[in-house]
Short mmCIF file of N, CA, C and O in Angstrom, two decimals:
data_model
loop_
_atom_site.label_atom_id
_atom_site.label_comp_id
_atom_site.label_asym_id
_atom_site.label_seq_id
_atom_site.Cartn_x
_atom_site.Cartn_y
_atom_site.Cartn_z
N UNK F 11 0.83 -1.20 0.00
CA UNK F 11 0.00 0.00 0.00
C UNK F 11 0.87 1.26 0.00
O UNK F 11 0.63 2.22 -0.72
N UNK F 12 2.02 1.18 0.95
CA UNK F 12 2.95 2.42 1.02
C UNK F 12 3.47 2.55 -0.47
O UNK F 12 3.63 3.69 -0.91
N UNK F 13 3.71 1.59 -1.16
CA UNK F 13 4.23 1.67 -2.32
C UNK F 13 3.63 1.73 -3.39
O UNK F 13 4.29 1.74 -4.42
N UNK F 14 2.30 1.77 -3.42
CA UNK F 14 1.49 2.11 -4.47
C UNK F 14 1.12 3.75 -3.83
O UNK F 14 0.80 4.56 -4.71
N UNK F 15 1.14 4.08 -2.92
CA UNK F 15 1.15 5.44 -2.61
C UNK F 15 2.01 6.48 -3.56
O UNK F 15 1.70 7.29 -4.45
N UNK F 16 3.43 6.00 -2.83
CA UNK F 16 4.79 7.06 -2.99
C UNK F 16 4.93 6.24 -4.84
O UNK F 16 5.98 6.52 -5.42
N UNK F 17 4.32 5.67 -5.31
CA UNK F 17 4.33 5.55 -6.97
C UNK F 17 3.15 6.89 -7.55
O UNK F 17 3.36 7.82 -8.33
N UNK F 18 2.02 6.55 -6.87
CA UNK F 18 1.36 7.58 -7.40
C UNK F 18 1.90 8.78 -6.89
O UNK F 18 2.26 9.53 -7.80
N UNK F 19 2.08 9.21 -5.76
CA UNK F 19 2.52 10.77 -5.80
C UNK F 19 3.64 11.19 -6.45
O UNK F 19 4.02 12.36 -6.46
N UNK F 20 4.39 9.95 -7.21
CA UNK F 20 5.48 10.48 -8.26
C UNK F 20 4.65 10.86 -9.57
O UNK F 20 4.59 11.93 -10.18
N UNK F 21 4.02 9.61 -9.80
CA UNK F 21 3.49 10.25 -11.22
C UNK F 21 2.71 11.58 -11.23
O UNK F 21 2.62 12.24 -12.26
N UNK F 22 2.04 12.02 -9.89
CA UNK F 22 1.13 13.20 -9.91
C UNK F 22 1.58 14.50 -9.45
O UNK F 22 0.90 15.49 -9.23
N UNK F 23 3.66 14.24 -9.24
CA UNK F 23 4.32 15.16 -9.07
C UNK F 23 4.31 15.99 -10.57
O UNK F 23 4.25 17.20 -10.78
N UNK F 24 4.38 15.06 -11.36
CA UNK F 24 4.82 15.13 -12.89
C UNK F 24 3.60 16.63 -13.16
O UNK F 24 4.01 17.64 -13.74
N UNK F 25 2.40 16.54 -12.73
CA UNK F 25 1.73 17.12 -13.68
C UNK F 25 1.37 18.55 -13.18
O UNK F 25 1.13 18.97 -12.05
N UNK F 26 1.42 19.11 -14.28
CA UNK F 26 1.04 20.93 -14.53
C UNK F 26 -0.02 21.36 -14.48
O UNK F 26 -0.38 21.28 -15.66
N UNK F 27 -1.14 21.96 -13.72
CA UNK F 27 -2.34 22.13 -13.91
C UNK F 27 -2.35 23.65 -13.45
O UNK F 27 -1.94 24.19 -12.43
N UNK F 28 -3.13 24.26 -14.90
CA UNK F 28 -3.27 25.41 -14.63
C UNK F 28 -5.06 25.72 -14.35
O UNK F 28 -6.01 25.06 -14.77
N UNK F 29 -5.07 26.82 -13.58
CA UNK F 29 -6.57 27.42 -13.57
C UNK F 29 -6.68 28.68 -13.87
O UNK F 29 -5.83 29.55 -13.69
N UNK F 30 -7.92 28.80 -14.40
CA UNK F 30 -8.16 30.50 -14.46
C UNK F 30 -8.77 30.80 -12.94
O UNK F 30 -9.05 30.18 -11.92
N UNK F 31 -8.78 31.68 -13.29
CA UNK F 31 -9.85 32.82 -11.72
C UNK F 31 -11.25 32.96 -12.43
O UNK F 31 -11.43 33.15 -13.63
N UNK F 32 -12.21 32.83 -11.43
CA UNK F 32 -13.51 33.62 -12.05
C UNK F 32 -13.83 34.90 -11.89
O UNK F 32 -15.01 35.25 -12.01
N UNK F 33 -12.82 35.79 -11.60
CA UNK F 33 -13.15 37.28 -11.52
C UNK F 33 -12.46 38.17 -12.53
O UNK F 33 -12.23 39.36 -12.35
N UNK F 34 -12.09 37.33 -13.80
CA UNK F 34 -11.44 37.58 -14.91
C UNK F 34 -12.73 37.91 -15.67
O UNK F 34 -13.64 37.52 -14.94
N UNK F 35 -13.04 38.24 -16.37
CA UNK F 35 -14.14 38.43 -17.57
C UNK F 35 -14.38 37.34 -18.31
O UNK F 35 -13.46 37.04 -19.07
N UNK F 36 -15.13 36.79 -18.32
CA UNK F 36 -15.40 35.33 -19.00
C UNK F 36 -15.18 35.01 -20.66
O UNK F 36 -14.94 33.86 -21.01
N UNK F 37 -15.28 36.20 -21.70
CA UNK F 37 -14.23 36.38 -22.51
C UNK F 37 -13.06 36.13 -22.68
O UNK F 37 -12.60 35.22 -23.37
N UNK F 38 -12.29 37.17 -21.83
CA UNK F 38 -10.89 36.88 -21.65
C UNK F 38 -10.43 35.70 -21.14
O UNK F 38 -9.38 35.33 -21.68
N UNK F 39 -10.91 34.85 -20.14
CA UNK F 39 -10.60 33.73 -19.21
C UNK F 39 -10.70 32.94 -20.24
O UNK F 39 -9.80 32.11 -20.28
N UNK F 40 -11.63 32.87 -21.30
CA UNK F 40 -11.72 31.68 -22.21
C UNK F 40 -10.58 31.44 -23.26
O UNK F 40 -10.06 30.40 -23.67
N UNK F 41 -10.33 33.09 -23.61
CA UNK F 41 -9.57 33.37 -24.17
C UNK F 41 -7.93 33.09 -23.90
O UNK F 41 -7.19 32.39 -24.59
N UNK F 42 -7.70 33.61 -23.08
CA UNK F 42 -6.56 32.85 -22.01
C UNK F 42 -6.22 31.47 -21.67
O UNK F 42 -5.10 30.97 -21.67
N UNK F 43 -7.57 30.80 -21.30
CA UNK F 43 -7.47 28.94 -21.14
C UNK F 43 -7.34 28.46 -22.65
O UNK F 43 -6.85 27.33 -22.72
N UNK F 44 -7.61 28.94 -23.67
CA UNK F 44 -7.83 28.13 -24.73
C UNK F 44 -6.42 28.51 -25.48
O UNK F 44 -5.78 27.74 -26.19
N UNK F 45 -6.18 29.45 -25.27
CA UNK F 45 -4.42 30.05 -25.72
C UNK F 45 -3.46 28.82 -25.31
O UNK F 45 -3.01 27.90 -25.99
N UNK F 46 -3.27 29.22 -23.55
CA UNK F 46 -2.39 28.76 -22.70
C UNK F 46 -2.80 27.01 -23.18
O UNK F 46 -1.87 26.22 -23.33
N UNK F 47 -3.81 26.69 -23.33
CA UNK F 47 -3.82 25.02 -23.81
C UNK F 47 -3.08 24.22 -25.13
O UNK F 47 -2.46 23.16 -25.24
N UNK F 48 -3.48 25.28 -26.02
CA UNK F 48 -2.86 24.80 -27.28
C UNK F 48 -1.61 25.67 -27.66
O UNK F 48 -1.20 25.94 -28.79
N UNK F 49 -1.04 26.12 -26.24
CA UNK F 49 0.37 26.88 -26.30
C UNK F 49 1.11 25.68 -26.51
O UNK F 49 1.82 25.32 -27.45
N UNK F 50 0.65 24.92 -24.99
CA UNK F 50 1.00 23.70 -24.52
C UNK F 50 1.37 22.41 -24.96
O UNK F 50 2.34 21.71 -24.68
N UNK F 51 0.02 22.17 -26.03
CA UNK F 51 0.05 21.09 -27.21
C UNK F 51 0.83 21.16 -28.03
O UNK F 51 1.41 20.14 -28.38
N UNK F 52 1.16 22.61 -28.72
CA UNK F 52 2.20 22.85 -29.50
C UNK F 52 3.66 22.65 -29.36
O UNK F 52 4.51 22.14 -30.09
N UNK F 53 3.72 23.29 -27.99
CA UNK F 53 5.26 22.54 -27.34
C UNK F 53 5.42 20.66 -27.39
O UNK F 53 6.47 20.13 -27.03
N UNK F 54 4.41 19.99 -27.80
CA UNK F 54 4.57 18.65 -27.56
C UNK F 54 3.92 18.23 -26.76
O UNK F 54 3.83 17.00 -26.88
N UNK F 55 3.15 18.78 -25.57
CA UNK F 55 2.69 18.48 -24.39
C UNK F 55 1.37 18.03 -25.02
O UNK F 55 0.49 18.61 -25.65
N UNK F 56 1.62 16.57 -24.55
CA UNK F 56 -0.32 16.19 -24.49
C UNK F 56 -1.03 17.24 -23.30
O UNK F 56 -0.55 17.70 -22.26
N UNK F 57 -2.23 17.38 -23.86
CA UNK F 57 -3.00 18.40 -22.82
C UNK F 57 -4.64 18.17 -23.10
O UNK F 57 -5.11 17.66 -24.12
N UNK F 58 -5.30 18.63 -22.06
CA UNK F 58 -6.65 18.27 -21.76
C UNK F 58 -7.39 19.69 -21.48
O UNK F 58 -7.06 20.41 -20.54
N UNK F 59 -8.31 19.99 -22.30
CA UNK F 59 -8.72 21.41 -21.57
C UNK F 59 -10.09 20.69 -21.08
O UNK F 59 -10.74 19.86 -21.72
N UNK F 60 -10.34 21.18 -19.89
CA UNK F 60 -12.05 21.16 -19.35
C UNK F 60 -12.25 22.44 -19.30
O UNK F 60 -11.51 23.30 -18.81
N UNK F 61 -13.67 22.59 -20.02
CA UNK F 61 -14.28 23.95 -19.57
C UNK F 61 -15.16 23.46 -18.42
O UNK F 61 -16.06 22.62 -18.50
N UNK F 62 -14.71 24.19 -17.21
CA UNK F 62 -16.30 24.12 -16.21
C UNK F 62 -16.86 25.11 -15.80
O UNK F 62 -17.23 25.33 -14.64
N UNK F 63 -16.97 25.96 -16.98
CA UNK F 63 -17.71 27.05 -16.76
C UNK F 63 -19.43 26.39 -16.96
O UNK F 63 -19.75 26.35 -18.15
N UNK F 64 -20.33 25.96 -16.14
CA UNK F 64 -21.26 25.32 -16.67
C UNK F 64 -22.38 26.58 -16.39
O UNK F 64 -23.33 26.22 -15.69
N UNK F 65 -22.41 27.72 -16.75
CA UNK F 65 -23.16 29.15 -16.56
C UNK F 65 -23.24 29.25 -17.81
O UNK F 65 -24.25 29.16 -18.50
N UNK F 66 -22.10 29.45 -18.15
CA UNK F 66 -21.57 30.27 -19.77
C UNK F 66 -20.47 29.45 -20.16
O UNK F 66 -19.33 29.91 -20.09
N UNK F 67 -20.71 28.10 -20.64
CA UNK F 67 -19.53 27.82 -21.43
C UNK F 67 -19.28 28.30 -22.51
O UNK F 67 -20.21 28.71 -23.20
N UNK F 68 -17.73 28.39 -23.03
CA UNK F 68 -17.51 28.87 -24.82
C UNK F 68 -16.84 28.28 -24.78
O UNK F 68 -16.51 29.43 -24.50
N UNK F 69 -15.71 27.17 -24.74
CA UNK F 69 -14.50 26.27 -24.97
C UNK F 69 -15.01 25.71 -26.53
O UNK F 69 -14.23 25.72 -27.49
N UNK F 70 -16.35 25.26 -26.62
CA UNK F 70 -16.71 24.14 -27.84
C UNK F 70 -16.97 25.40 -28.54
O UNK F 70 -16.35 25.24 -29.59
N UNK F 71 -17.45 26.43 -28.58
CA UNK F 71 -17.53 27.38 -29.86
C UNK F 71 -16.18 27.73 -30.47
O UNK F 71 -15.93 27.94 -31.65
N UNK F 72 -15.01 27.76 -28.98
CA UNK F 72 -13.50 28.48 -29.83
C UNK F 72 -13.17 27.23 -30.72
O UNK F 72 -12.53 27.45 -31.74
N UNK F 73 -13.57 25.85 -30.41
CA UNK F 73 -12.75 24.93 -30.78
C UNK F 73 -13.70 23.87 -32.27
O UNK F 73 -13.26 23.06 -33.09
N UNK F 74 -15.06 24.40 -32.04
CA UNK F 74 -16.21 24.21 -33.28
C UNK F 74 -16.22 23.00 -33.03
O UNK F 74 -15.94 22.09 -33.81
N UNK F 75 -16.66 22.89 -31.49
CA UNK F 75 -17.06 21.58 -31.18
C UNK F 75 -18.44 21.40 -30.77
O UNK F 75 -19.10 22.29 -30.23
N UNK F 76 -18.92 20.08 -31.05
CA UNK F 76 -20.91 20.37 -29.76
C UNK F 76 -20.48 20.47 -28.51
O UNK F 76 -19.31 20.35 -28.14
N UNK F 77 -21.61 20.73 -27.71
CA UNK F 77 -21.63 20.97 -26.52
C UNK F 77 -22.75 20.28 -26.07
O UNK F 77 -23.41 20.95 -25.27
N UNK F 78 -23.25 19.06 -26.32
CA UNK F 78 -24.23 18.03 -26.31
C UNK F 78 -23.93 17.26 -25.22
O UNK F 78 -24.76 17.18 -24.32
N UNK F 79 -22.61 16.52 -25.11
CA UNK F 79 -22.24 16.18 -24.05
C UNK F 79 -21.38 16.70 -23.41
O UNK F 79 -21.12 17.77 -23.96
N UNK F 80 -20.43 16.47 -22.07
CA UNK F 80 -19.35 17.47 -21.55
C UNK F 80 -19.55 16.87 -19.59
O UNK F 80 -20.23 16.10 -18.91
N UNK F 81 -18.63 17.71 -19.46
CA UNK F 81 -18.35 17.74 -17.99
C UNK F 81 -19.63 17.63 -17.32
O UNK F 81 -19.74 16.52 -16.80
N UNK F 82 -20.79 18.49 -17.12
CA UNK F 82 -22.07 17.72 -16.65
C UNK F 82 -22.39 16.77 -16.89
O UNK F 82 -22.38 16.00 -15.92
N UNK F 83 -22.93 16.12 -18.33
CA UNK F 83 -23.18 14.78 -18.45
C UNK F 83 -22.08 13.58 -17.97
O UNK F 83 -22.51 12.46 -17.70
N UNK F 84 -20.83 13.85 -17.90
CA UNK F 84 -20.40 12.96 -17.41
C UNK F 84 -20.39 12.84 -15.83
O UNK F 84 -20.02 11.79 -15.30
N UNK F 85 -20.82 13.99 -15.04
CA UNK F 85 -20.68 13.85 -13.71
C UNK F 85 -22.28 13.38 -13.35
O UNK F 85 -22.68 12.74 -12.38
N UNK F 86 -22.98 13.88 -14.41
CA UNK F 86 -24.57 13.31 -13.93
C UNK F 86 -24.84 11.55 -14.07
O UNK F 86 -25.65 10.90 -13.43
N UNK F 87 -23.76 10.98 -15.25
CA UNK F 87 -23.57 9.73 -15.57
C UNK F 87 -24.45 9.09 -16.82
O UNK F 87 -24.84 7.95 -17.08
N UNK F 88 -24.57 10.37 -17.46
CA UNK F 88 -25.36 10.71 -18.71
C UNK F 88 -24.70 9.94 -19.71
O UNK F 88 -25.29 9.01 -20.25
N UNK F 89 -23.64 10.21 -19.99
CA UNK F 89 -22.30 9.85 -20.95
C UNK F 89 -20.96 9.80 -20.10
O UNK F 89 -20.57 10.59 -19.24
N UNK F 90 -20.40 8.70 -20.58
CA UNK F 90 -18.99 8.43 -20.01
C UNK F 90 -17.50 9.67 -20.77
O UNK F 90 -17.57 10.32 -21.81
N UNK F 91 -16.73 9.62 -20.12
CA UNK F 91 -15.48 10.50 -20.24
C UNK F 91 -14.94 10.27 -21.67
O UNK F 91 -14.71 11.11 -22.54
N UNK F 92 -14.82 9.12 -21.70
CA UNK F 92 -14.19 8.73 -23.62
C UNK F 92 -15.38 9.36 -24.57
O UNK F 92 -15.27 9.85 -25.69
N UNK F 93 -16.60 9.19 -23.72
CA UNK F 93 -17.95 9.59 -25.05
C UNK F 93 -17.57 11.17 -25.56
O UNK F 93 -17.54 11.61 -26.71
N UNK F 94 -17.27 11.90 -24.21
CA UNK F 94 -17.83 13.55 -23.95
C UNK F 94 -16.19 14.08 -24.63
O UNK F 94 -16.11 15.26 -24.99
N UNK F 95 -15.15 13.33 -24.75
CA UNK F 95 -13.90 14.40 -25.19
C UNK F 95 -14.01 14.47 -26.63
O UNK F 95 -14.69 13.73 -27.34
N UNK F 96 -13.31 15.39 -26.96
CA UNK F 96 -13.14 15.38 -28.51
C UNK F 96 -12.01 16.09 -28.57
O UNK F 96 -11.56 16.82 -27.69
N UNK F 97 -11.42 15.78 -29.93
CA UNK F 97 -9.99 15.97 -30.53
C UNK F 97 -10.31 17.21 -30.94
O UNK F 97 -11.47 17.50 -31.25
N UNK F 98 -9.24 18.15 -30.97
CA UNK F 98 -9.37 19.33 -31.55
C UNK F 98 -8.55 19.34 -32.96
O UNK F 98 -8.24 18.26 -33.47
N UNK F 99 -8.22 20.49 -33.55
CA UNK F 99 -8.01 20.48 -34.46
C UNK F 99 -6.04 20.94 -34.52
O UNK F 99 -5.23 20.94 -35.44
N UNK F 100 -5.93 21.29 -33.04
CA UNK F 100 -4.41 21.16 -32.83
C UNK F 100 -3.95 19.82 -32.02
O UNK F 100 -4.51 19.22 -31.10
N UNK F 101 -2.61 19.56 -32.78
CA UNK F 101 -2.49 17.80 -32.42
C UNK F 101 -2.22 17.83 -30.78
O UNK F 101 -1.96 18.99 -30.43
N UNK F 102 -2.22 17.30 -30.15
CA UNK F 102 -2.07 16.71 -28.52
C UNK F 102 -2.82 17.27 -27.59
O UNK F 102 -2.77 17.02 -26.38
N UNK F 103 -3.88 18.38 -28.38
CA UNK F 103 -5.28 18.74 -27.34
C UNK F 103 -6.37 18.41 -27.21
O UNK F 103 -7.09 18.54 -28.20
N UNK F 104 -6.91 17.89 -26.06
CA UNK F 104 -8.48 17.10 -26.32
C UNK F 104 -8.96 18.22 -25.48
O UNK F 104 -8.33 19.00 -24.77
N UNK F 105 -10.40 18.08 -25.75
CA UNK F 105 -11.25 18.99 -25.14
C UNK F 105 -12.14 18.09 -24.52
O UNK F 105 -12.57 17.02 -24.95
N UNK F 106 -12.44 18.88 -23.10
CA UNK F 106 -14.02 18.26 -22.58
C UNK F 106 -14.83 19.44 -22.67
O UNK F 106 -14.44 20.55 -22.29
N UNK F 107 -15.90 19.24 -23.14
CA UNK F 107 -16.90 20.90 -23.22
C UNK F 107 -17.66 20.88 -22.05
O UNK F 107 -17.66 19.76 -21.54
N UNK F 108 -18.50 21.95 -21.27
CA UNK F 108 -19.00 21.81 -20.37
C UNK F 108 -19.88 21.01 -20.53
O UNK F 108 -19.94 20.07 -19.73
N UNK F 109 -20.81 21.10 -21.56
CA UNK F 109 -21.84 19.99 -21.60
C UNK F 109 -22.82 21.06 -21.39
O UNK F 109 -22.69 22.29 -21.40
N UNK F 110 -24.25 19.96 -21.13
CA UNK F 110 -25.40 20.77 -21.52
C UNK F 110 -25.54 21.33 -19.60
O UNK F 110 -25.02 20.81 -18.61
N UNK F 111 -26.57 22.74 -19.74
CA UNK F 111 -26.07 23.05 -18.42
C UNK F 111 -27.23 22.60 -17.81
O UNK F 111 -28.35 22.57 -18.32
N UNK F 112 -26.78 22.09 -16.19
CA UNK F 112 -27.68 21.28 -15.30
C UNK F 112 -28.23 22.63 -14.50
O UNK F 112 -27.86 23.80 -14.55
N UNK F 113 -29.17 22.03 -13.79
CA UNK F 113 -30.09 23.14 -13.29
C UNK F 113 -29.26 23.34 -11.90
O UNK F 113 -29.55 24.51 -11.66
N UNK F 114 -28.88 23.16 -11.43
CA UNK F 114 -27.89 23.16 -9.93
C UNK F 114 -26.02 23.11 -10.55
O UNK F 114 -25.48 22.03 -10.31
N UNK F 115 -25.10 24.18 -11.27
CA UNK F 115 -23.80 23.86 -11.34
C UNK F 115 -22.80 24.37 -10.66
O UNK F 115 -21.67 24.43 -11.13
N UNK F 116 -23.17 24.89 -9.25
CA UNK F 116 -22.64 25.42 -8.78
C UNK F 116 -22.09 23.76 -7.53
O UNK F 116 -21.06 23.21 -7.16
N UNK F 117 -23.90 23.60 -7.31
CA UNK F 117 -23.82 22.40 -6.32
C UNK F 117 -23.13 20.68 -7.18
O UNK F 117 -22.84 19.63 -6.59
N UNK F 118 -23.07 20.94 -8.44
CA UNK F 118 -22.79 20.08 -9.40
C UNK F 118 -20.87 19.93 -8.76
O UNK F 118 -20.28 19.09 -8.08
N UNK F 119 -20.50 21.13 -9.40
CA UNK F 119 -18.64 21.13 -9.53
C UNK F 119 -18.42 21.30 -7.74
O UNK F 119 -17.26 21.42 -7.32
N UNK F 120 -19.35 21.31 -6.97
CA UNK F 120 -18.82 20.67 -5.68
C UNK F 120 -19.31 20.27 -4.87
O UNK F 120 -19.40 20.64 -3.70
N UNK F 121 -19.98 18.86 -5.79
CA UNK F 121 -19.86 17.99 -5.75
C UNK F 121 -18.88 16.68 -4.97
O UNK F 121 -17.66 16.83 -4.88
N UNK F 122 -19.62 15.31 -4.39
CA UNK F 122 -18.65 14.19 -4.88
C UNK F 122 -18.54 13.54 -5.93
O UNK F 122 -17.58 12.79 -6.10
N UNK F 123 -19.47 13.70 -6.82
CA UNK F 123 -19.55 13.31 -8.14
C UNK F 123 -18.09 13.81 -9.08
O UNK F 123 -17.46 13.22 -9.95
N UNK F 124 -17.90 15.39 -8.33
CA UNK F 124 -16.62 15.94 -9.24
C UNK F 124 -15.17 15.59 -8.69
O UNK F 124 -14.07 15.72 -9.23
N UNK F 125 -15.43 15.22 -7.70
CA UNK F 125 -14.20 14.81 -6.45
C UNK F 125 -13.96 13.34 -7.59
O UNK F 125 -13.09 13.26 -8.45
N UNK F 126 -14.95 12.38 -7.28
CA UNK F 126 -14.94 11.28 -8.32
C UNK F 126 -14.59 11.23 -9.62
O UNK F 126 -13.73 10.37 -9.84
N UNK F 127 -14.92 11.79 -10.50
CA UNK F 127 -14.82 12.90 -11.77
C UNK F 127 -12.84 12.61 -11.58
O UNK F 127 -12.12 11.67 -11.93
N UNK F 128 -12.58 13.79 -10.93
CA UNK F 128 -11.02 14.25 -10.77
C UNK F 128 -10.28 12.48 -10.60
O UNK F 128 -9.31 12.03 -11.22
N UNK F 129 -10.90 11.97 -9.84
CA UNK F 129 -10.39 10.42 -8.95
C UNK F 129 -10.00 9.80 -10.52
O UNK F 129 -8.98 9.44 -11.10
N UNK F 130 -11.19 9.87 -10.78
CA UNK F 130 -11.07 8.54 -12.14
C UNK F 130 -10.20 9.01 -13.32
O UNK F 130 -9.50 8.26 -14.00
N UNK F 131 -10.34 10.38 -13.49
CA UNK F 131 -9.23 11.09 -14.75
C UNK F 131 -7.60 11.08 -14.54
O UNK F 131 -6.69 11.10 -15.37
N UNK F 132 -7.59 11.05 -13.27
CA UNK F 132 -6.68 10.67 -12.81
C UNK F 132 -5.33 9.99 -13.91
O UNK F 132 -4.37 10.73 -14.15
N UNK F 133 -5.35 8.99 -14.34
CA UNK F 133 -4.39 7.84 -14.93
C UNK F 133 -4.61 8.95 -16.33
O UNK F 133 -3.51 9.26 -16.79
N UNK F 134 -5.39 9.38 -16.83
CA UNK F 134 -5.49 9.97 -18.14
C UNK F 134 -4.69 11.62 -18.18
O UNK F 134 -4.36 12.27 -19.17
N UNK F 135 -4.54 11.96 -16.71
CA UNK F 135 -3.71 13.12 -16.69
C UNK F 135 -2.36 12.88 -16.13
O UNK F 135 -1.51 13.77 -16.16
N UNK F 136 -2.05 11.47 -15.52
CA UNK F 136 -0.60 11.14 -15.75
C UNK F 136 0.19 11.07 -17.24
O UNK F 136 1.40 11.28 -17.32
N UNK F 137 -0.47 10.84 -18.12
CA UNK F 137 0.19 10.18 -18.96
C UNK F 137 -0.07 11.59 -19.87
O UNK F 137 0.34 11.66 -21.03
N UNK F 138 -0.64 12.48 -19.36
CA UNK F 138 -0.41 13.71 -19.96
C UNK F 138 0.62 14.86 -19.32
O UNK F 138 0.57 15.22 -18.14
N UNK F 139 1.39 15.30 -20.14
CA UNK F 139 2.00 16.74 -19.50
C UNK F 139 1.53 17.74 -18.75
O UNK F 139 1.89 17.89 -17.58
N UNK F 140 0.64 18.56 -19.38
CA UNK F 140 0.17 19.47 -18.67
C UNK F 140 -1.65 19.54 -19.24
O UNK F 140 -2.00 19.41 -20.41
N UNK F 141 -2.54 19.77 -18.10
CA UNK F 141 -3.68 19.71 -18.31
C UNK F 141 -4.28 20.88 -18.05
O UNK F 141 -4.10 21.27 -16.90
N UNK F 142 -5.12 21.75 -18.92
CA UNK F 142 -5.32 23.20 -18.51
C UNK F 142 -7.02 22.87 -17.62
O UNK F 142 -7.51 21.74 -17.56
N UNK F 143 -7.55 23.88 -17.13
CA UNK F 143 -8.53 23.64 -16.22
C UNK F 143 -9.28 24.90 -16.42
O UNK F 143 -8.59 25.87 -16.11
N UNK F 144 -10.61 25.25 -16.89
CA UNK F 144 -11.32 26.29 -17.40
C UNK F 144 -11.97 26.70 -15.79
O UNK F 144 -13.00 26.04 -15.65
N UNK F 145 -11.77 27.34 -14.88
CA UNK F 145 -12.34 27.27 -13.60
C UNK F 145 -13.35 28.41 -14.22
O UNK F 145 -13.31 29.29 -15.08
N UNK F 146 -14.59 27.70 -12.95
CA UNK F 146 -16.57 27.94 -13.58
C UNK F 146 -16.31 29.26 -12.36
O UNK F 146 -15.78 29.35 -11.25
N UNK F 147 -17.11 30.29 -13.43
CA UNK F 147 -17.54 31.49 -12.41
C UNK F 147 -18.23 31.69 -10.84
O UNK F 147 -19.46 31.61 -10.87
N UNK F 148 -17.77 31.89 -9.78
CA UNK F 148 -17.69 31.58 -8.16
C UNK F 148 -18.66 32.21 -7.73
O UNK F 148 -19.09 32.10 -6.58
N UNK F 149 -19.33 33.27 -8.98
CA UNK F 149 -20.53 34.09 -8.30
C UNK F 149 -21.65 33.44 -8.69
O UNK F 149 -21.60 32.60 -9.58
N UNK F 150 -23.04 33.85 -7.95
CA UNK F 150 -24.20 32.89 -8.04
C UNK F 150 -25.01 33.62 -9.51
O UNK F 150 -26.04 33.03 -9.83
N UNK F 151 -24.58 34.94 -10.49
CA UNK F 151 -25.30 36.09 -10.89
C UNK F 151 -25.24 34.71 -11.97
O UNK F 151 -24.34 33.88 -12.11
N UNK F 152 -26.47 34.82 -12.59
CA UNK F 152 -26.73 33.96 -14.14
C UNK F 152 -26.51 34.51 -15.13
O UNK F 152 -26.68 33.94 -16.21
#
C-alpha cells in the first residue's frame, strides 16, 4: 500500500495544472485557457482542456465543437469520459466541453460526483504533460 502510494505521488508530481480565476471576464478567461492550452500542445505536451464554466460555457464554440455532451453529463452519468472528449483540431489537445447546463452547477462542480470525476481522470492526466482547467464562475449572478 505504502508503495502504491509514494508511486502515485510520483506520477502526480509530474503534472502541470493550470486554472483561471472567475473574476477575470469570461471572454478573456476563455480566451486565455484556450491560448495557454494549445500553447501547450504545441510545445509537444499532451493536454486536456475542461471547460467548467457550466453558466456560460464557450471552450466548444472556440474549438467548433458540440456541446451536447461534456463535464455535466459525465458527472450526472449521462455519458462516459471517452464519449464527452473530442480531438481538436491542434495535435495533442483534447477537449471536454462543459456539456449541456444542469439546473444546480454550482452544487454540481462541488460535488462528490466531481471529487470522483477528478479520482477517475486521474491515470489519463498522468500520462499527460500538462492539463489546462477552465475554472466555472464563483458568483451565483446567471
Amino acid at each position: 500500500m505504502k508503495e502504491n502510494t509514494a508511486n502515485r505521488s510520483a506520477e502526480l508530481s509530474k503534472l502541470n495544472i493550470v486554472l483561471t480565476f472567475p473574476r477575470i471576464i469570461s471572454d478573456i478567461k476563455s480566451t486565455v485557457a484556450s491560448n495557454l492550452a494549445m500553447s501547450f500542445a504545441r510545445e509537444g505536451k499532451r493536454t486536456l482542456l475542461v471547460d467548467c464554466d457550466l453558466r456560460r460555457p464557450t471552450q466548444h464554440k472556440l474549438f467548433g465543437v458540440t456541446n451536447n455532451s461534456g463535464l455535466s453529463s459525465v458527472l450526472l452519468g449521462d455519458t462516459s469520459f471517452s464519449e464527452s472528449v473530442h480531438r481538436t483540431h491542434v495535435p495533442g489537445l483534447d477537449l471536454l466541453p462543459s456539456g449541456p447546463r444542469p439546473p444546480n452547477p454550482a452544487e454540481l462542480l462541488g460535488s462528490d460526483r466531481m471529487v470522483n470525476f477528478l479520482d477517475s481522470i486521474t491515470e489519463a492526466l498522468v500520462r499527460g504533460d500538462r492539463v489546462e482547467f477552465r475554472e466555472f464562475g464563483a458568483s451565483s449572478e446567471e
